[in-house]
Tab-separated table of C-alpha atoms in Angstrom:
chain	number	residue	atom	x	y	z
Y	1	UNK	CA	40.106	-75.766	-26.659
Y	2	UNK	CA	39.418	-78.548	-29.368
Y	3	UNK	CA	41.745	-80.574	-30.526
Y	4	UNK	CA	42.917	-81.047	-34.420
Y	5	UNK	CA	40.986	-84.230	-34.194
Y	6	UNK	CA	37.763	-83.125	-32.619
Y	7	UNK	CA	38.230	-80.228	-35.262
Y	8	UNK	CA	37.906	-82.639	-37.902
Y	9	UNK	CA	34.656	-84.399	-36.304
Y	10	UNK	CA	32.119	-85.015	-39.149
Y	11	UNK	CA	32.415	-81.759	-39.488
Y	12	UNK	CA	32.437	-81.276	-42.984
Y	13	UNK	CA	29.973	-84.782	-43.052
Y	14	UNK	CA	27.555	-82.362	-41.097
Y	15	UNK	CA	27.246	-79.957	-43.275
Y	16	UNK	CA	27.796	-81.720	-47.001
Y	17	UNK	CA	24.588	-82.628	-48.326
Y	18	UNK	CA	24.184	-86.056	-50.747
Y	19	UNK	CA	24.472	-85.101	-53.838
Y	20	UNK	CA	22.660	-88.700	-56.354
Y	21	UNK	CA	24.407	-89.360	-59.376
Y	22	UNK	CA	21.267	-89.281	-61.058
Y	23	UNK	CA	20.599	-85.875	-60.204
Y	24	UNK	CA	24.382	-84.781	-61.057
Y	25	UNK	CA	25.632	-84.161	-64.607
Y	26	UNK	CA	29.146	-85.122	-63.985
Y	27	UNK	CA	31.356	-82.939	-66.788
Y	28	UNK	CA	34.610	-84.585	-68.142
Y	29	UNK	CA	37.627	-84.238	-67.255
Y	30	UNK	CA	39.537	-85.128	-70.621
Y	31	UNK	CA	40.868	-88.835	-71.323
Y	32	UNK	CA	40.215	-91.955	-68.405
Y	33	UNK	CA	37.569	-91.792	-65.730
Y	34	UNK	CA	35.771	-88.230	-64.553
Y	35	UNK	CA	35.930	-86.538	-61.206
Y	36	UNK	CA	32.548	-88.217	-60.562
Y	37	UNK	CA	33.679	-91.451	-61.279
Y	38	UNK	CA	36.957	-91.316	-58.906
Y	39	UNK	CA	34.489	-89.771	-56.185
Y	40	UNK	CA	32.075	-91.980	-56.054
Y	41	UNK	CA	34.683	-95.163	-55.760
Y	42	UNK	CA	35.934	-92.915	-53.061
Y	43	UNK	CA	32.708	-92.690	-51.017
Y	44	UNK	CA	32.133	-96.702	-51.516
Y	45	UNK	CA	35.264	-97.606	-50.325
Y	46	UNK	CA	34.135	-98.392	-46.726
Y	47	UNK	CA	31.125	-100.778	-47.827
Y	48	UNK	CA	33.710	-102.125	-50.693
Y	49	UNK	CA	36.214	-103.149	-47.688
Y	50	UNK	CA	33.809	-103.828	-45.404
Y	51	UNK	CA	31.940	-106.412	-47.667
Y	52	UNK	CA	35.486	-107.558	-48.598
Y	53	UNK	CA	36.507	-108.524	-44.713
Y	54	UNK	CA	33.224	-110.406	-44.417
Y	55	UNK	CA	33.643	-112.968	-48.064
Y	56	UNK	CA	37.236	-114.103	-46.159
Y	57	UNK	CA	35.644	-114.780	-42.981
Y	58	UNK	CA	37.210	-111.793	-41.183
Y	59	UNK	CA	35.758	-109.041	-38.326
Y	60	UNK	CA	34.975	-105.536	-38.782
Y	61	UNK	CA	36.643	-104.540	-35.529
Y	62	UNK	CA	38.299	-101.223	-34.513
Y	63	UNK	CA	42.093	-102.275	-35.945
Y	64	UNK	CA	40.016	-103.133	-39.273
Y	65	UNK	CA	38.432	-99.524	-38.938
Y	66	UNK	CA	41.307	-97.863	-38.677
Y	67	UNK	CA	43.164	-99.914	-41.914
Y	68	UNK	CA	40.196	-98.819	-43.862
Y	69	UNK	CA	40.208	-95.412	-43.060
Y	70	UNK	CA	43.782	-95.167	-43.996
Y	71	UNK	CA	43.245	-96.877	-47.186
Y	72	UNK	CA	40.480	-94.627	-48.138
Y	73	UNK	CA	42.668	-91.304	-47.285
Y	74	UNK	CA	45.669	-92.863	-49.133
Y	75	UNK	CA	42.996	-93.597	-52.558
Y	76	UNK	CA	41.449	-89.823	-51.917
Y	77	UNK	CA	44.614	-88.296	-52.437
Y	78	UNK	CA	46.159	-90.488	-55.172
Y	79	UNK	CA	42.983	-89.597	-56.928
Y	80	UNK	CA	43.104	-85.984	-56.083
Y	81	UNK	CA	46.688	-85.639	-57.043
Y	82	UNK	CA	45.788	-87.327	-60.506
Y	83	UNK	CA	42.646	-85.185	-60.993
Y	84	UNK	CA	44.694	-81.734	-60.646
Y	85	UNK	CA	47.343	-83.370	-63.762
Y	86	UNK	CA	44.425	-82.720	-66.229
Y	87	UNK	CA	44.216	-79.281	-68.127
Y	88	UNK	CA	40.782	-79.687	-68.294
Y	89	UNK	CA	38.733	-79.217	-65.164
Y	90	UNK	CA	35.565	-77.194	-65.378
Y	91	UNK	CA	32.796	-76.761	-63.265
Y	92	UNK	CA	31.760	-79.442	-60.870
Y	93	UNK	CA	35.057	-81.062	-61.562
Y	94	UNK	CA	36.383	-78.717	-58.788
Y	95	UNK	CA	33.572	-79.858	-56.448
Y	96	UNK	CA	34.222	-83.457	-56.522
Y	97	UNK	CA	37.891	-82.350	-56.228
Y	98	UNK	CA	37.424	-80.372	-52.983
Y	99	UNK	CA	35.378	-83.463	-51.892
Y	100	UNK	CA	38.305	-85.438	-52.317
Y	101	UNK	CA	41.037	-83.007	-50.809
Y	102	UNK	CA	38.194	-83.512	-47.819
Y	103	UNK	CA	38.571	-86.797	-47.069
Y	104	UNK	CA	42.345	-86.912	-47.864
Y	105	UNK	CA	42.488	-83.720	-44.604
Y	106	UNK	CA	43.971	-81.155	-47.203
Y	107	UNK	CA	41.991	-78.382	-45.917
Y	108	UNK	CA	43.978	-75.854	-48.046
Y	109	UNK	CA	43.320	-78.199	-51.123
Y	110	UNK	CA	39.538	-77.942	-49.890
Y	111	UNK	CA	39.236	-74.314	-50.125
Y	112	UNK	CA	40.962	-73.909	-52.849
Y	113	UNK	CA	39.009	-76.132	-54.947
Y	114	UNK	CA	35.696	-75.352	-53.738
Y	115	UNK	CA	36.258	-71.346	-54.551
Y	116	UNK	CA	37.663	-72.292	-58.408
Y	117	UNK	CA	34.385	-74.097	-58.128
Y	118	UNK	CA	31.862	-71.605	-56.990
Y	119	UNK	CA	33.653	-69.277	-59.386
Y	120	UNK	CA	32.145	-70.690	-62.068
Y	121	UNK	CA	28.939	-69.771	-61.218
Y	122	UNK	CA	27.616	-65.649	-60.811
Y	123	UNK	CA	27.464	-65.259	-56.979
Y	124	UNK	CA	23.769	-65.237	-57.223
Y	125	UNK	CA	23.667	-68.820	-58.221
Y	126	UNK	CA	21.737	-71.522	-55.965
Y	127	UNK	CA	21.515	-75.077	-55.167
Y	128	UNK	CA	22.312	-78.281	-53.711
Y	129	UNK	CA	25.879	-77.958	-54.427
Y	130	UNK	CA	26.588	-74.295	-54.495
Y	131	UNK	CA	25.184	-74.372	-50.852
Y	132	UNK	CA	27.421	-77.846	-50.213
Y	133	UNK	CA	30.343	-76.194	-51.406
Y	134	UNK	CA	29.786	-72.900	-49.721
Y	135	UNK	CA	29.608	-75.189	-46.637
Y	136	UNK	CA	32.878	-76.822	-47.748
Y	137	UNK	CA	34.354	-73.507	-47.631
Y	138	UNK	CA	33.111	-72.026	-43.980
Y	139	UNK	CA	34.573	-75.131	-41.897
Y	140	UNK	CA	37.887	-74.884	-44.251
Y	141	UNK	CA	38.666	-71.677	-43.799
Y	142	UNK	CA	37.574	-71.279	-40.267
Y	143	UNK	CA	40.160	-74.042	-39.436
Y	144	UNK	CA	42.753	-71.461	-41.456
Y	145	UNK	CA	41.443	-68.595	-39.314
Y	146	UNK	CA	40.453	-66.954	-42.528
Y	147	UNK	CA	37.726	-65.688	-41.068
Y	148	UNK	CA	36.485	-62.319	-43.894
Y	149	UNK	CA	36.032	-65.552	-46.233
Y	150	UNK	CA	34.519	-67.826	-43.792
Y	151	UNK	CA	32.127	-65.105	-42.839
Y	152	UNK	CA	31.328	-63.859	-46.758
Y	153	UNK	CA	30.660	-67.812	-47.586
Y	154	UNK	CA	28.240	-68.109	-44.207
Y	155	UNK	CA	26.431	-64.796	-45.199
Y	156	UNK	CA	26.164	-66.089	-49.058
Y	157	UNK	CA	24.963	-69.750	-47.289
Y	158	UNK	CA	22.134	-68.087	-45.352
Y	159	UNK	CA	20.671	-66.073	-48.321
Y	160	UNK	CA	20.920	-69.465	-50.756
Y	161	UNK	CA	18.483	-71.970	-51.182
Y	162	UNK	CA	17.978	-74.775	-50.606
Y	163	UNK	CA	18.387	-73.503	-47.110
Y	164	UNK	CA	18.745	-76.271	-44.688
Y	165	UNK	CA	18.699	-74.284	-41.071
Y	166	UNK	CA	19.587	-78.197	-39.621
Y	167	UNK	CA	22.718	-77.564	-40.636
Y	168	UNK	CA	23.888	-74.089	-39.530
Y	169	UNK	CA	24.729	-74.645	-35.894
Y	170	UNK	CA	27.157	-77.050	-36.830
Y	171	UNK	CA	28.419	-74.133	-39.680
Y	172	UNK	CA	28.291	-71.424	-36.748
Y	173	UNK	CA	30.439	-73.919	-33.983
Y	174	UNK	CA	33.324	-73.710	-36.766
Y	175	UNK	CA	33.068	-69.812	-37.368
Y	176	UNK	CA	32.532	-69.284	-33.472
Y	177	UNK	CA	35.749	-71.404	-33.113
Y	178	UNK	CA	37.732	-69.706	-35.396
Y	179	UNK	CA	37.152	-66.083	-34.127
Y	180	UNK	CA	37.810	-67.663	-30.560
Y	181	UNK	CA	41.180	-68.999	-31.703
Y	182	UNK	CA	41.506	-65.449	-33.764
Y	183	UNK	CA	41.303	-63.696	-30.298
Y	184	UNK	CA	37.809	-61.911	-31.423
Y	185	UNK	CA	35.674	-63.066	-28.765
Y	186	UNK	CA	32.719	-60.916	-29.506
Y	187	UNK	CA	32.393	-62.493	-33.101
Y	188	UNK	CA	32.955	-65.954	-31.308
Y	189	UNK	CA	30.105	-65.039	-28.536
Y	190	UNK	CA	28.039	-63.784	-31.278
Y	191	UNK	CA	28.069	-67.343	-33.602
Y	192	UNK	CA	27.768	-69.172	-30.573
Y	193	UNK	CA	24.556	-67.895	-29.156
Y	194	UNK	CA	22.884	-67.924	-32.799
Y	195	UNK	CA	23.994	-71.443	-32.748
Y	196	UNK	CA	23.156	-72.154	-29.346
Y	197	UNK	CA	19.939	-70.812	-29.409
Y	198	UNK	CA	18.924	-72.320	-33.124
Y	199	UNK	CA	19.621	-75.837	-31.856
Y	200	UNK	CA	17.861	-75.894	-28.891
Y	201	UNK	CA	14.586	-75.137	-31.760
Y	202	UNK	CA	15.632	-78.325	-33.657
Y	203	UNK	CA	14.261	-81.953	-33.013
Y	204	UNK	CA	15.917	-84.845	-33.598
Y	205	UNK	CA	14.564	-87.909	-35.341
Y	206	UNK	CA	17.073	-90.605	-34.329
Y	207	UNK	CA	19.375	-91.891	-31.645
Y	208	UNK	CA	22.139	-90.612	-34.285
Y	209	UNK	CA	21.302	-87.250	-35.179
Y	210	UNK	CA	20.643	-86.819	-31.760
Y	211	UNK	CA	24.235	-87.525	-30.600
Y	212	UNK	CA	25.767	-85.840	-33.356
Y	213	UNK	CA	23.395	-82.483	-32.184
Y	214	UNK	CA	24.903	-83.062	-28.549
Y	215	UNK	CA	28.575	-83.103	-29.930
Y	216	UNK	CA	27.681	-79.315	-32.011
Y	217	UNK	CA	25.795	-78.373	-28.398
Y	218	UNK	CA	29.109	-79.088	-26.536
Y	219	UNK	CA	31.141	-77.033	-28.469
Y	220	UNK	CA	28.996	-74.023	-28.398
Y	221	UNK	CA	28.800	-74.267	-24.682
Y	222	UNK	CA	32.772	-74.773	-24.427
Y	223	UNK	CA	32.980	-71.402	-26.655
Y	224	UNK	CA	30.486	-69.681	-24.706
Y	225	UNK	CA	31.459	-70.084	-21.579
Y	226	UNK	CA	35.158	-69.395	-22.460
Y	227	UNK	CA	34.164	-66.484	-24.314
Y	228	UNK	CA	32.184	-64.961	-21.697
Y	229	UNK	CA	34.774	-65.542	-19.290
Y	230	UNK	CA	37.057	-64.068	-21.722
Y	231	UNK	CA	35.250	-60.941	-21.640
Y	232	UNK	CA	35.588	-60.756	-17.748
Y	233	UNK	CA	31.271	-62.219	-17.619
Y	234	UNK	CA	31.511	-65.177	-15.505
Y	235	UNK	CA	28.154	-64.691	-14.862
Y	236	UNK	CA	26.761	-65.374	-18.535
Y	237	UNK	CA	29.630	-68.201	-18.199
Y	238	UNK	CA	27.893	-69.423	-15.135
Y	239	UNK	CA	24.222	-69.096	-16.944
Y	240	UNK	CA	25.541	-71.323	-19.894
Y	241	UNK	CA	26.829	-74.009	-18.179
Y	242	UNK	CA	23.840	-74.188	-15.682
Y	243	UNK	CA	21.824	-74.416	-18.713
Y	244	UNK	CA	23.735	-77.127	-20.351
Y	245	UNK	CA	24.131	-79.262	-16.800
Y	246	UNK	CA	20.080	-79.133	-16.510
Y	247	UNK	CA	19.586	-79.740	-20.545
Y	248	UNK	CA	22.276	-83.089	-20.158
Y	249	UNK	CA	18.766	-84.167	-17.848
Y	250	UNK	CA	16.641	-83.570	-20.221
Y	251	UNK	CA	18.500	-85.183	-23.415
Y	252	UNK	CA	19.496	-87.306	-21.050
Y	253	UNK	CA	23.257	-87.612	-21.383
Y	254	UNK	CA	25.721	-88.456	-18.857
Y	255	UNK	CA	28.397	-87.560	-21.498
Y	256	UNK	CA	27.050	-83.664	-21.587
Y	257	UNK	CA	26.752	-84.043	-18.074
Y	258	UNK	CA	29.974	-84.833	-17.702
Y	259	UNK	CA	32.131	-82.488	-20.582
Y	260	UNK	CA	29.793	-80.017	-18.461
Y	261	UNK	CA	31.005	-80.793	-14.892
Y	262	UNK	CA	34.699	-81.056	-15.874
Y	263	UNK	CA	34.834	-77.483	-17.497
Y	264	UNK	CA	33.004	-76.405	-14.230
Y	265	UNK	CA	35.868	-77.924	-12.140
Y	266	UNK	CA	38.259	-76.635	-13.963
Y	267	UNK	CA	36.915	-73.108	-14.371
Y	268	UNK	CA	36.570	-73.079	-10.051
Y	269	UNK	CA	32.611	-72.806	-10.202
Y	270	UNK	CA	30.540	-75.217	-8.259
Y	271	UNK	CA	27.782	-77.802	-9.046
Y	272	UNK	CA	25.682	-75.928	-6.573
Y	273	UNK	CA	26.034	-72.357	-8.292
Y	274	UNK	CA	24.929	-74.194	-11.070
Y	275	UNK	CA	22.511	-75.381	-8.969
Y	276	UNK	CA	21.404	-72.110	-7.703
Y	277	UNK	CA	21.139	-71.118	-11.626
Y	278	UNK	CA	19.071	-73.359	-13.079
Y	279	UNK	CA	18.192	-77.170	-10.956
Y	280	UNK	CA	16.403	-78.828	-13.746
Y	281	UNK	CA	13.584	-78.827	-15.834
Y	282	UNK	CA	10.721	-80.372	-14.177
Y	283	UNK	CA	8.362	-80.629	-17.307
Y	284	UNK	CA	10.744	-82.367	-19.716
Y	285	UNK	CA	9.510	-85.926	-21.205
Y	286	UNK	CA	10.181	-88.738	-19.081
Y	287	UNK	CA	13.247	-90.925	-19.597
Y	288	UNK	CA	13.588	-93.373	-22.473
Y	289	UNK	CA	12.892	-97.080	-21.719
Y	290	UNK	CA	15.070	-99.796	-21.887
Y	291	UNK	CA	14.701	-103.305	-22.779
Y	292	UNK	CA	16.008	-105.706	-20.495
Y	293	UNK	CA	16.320	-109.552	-20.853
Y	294	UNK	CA	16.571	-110.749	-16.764
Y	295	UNK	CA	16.287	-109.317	-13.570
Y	296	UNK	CA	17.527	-110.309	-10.278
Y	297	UNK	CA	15.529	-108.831	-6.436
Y	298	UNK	CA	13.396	-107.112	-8.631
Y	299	UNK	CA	10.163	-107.920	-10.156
Y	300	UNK	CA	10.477	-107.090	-13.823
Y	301	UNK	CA	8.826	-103.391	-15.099
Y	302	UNK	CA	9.075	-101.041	-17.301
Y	303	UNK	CA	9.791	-97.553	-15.954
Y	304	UNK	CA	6.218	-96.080	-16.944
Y	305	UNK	CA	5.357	-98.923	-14.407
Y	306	UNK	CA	7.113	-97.349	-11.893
Y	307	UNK	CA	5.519	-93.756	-12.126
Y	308	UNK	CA	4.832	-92.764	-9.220
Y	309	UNK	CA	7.783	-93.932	-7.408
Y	310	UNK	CA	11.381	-92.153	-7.403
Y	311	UNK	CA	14.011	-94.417	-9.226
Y	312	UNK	CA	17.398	-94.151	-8.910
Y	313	UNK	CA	19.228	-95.840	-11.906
Y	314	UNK	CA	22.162	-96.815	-10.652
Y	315	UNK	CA	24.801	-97.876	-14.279
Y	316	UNK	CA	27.727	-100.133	-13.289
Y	317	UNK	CA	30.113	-103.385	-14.262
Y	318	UNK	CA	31.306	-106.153	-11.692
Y	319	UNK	CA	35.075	-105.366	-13.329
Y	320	UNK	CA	34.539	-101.468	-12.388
Y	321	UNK	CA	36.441	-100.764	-9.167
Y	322	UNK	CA	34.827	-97.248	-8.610
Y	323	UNK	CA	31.426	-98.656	-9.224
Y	324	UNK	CA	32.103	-101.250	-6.645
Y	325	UNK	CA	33.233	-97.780	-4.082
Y	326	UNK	CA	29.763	-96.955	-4.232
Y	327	UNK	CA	28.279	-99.937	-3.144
Y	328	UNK	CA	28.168	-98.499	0.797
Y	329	UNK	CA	26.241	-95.318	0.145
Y	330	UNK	CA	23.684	-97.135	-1.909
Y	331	UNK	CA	22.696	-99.455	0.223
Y	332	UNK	CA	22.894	-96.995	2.532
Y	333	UNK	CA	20.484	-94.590	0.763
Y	334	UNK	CA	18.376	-97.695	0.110
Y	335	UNK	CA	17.692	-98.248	3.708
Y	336	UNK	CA	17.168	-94.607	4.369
Y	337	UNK	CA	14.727	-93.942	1.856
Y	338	UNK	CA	13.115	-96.983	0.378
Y	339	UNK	CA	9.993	-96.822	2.832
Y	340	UNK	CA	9.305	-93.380	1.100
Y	341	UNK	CA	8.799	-94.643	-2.355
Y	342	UNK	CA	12.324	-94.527	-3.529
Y	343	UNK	CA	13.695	-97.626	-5.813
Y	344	UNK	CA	17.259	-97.978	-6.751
Y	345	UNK	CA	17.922	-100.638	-9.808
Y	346	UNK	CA	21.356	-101.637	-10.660
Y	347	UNK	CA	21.727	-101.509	-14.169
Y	348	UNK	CA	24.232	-103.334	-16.451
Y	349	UNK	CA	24.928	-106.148	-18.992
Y	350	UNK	CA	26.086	-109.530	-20.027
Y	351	UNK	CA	29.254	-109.025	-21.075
Y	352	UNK	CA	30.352	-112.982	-22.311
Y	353	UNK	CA	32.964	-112.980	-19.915
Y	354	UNK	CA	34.740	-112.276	-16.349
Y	355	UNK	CA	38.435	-111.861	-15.439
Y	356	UNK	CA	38.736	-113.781	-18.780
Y	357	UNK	CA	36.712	-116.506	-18.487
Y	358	UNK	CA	33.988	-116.763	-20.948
Y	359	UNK	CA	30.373	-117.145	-19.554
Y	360	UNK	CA	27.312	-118.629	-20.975
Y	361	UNK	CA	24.542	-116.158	-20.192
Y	362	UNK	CA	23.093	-118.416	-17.273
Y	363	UNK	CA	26.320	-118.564	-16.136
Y	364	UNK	CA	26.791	-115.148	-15.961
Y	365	UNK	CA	23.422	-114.644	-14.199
Y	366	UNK	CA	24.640	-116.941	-11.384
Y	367	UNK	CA	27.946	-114.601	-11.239
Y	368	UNK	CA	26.036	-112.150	-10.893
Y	369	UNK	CA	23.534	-113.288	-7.979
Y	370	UNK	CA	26.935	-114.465	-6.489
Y	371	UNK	CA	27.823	-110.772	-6.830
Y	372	UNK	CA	25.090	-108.920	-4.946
Y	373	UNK	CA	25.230	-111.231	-2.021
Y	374	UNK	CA	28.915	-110.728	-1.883
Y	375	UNK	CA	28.256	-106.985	-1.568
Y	376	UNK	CA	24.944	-107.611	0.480
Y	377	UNK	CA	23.038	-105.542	-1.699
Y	378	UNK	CA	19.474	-105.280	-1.173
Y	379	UNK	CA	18.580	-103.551	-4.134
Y	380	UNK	CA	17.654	-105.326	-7.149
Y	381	UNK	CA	19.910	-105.444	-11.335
Y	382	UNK	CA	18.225	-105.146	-14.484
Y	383	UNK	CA	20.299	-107.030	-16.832
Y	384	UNK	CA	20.487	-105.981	-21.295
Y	385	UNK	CA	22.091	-108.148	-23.918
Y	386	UNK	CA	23.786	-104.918	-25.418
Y	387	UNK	CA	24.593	-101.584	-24.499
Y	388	UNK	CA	21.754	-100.213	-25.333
Y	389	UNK	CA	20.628	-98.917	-21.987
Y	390	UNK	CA	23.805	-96.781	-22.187
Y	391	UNK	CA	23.328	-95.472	-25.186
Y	392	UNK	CA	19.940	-94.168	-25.019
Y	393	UNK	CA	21.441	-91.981	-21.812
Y	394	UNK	CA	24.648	-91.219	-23.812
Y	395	UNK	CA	26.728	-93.245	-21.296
Y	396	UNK	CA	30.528	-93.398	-21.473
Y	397	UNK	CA	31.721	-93.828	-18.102
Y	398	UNK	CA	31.066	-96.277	-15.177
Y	399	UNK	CA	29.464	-95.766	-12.533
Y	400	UNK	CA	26.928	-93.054	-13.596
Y	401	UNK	CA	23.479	-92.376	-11.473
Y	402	UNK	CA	20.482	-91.158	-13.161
Y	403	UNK	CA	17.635	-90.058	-10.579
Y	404	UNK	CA	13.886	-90.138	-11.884
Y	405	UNK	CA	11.374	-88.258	-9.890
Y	406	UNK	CA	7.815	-89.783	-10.111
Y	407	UNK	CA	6.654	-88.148	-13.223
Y	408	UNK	CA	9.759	-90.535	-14.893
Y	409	UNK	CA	11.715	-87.322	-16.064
Y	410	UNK	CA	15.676	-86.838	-15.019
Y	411	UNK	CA	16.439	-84.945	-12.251
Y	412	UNK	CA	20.043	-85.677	-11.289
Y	413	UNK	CA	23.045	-87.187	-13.502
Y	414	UNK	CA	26.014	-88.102	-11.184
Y	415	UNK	CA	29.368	-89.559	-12.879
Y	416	UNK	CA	32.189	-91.283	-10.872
Y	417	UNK	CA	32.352	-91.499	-6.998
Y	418	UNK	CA	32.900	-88.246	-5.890
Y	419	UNK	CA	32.344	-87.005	-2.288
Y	420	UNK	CA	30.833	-83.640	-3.168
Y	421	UNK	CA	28.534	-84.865	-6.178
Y	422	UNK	CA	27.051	-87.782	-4.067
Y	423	UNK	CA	26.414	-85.026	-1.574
Y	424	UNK	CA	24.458	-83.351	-4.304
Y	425	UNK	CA	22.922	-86.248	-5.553
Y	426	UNK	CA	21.589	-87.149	-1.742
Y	427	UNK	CA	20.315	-83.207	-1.725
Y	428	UNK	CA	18.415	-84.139	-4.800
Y	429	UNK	CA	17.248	-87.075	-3.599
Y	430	UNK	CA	15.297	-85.757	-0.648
Y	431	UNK	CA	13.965	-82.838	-2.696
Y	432	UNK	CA	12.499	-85.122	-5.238
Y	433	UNK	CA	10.720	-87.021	-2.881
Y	434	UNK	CA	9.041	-84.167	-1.264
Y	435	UNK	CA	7.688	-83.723	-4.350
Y	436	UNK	CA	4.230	-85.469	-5.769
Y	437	UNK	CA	3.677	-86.148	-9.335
Y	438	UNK	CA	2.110	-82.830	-9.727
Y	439	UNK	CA	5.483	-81.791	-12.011
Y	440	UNK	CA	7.475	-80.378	-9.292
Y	441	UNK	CA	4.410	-79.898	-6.574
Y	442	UNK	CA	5.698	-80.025	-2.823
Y	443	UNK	CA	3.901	-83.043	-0.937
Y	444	UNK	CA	2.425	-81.785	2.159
């Protein structure tokens, strides 16, 4: 199951809404600054530190990161500690407490703050932060396993207003993980499907929230299909999973595609049950473009220019050795299929530098022709600036495959170098090209 970090996740982020300072009426908290006042420093820390790096000249990198977040856990907790000296504290003093106690991990702290909080109010009380802190109080004392309170604050959350329904499948993943690690399955099964099913109904507007919705999708599928299987129904297990491999298509994400196939192998199911379940969804949108700034063999197009065709997107690095373990089948399934409308393009970056050398960007294109005729491949490389072509198929490992049929929409996500998925992949292939564009309609 998760880990104490993945616990942690944004989790609490997720759900706590943005409360303005205009909108807020902070109350005092006796002599020296309020509980507003310490928060808010608290929340601008990371733009404080961040602003502070840049004025001496210094980068924002992932040691940096990690110095900051320590700093800001360290000032949350020296803040919290002094907060909970005063006599005083009334009202939303005990919110922007349990805030703090949040982002110095003092779960206990959390709940305990946000109920001396939500006890100042009748129980029929709504609002912005009634609902935050009810939120506050679900995700801390599912982590506890306290599960009668987590369960009153969810069924208090749904009935309040504002309602945001955004927001509940990432309340539900903690409450469906806390009666899994309680041993009550049913209860776990139960959250999980609401949650599962709720957040399939919910579109999202960015790159970002669309990530973050994959990461709350994950975990509900990791529940359910553990759950299920707890319950002695691998079949439901089966029916989730299939349904997650063929939705990591239609996101797309390799990452889904690949939590998916891992808990498959190690639950001793097959990609082809899955398979059998549930191929893919044929009507989905097509895949997102990319921008790229050079191509090499390959006249330059956009893949709505290439309707019509299949593509096989083939993401890879010269310095990955399992990418370069591909190389024989692809040019292999290049001259097999090419004559039948079938495109693969080789799809990576500039990365600045090789086998640390530094490169100019014309000097890495002339690596990289040097590169393809080394491995006599006949296939032609779209080349990005950034990772962007990565991230808009949520990306994380090299080499990953992402077959288009000729309507542009996913069909296949392969990760690694594996016998048995490139077996798959090939099976896919072949289908997909008996196809026309007719969304799914066999070619005769």
């Amino acid at each position: 199951m998760r880990t104490a970090k993945s616990w942690k996740r944004a989790g609490i982020g997720v759900i706590a809404l943005v409360i303005c300072s205009t909108f807020i009426l902070a109350q005092g908290v006796g002599t020296g600054r309020t509980a507003l006042e310490f928060y808010q420093e608290i929340e601008g820390y990371d733009a404080e530190q961040r602003a502070l790096l840049s004025s001496k000249g210094k980068r924002y990198d992932a040691e940096a990161r990690d110095d900051i977040a320590r700093g800001k856990k360290a000032l949350a907790k020296k803040y919290a500690a002094e907060l909970e000296a005063r006599p005083d504290l009334k009202e939303k003093d005990f919110y922007f407490l349990g805030r703090m106690h949040s982002v110095a991990d003092n779960d206990k702290k959390v709940l305990e703050s946000m109920q001396k909080f939500l006890a100042e109010y009748p129980a029929t009380a709504k609002g912005d932060m009634v609902q935050s802190a009810l939120g506050f109080v679900i995700v801390a004392s599912s982590r506890a396993k306290q599960m009668e309170i987590a369960e009153v604050a969810f069924e208090r959350w749904t009935t309040g207003e504002p309602l945001v329904k955004s927001q509940q499948p990432a309340l539900q993943d903690y409450l469906a993980t806390g009666y899994f690690k309680s041993g009550q399955y049913e209860q776990a099964i139960g959250h999980a499907q609401g949650a599962f099913d709720l957040l399939k109904t919910l579109e999202a507007k960015t790159l970002q929230e669309k990530r973050t919705r994959e990461q709350v999708y994950m975990n509900l599928v990791e529940v359910l299909a553990l759950g299920y299987k707890k319950n002695k129904n691998s079949e439901m297990s089966l029916s989730v999973l299939a349904e997650a491999r063929a939705q990591s298509f239609t996101l797309p994400s390799a990452n889904l595609y690949r939590k998916v196939m891992d808990f498959v192998e190690g639950g001793g199911f097959s990609e082809k049950k899955l398979m059998q379940k549930v191929e893919s969804y044929t009507k989905a949108d097509p895949a997102p473009e990319m921008k790229f700034v050079e191509w090499l063999g390959q006249e330059p197009a956009s893949l709505e220019q290439l309707r019509g065709k299949v593509v096989l997107l083939d993401f890879w690095a010269t310095w990955c050795g399992p990418c370069i373990a591909t190389f024989p089948r692809l040019r292999g399934w290049h001259k097999k299929y090419a004559g039948n409308d079938f495109l693969i393009i080789g799809v990576t970056q500039y990365y600045g530098q090789h086998a640390g050398k530094k490169l100019s960007p014309l000097q890495e294109l002339e690596f990289l022709g040097e590169f393809k005729e080394k491995y006599k491949l006949p296939y032609g490389f779209a080349i990005s600036n950034t990772g962007e072509a990565g991230a808009k198929y949520g990306i994380t490992v090299y080499p990953t495959t992402v077959l288009l049929d000729r309507n542009g929409v996913v069909r296949y996500i392969g990760t690694g170098s594996g016998a048995e998925e490139s077996e798959n992949l090939e099976d896919m292939i072949k289908k997909v090209l008996s196809e026309d564009s007719r969304l799914g309609a066999v070619r005769k």
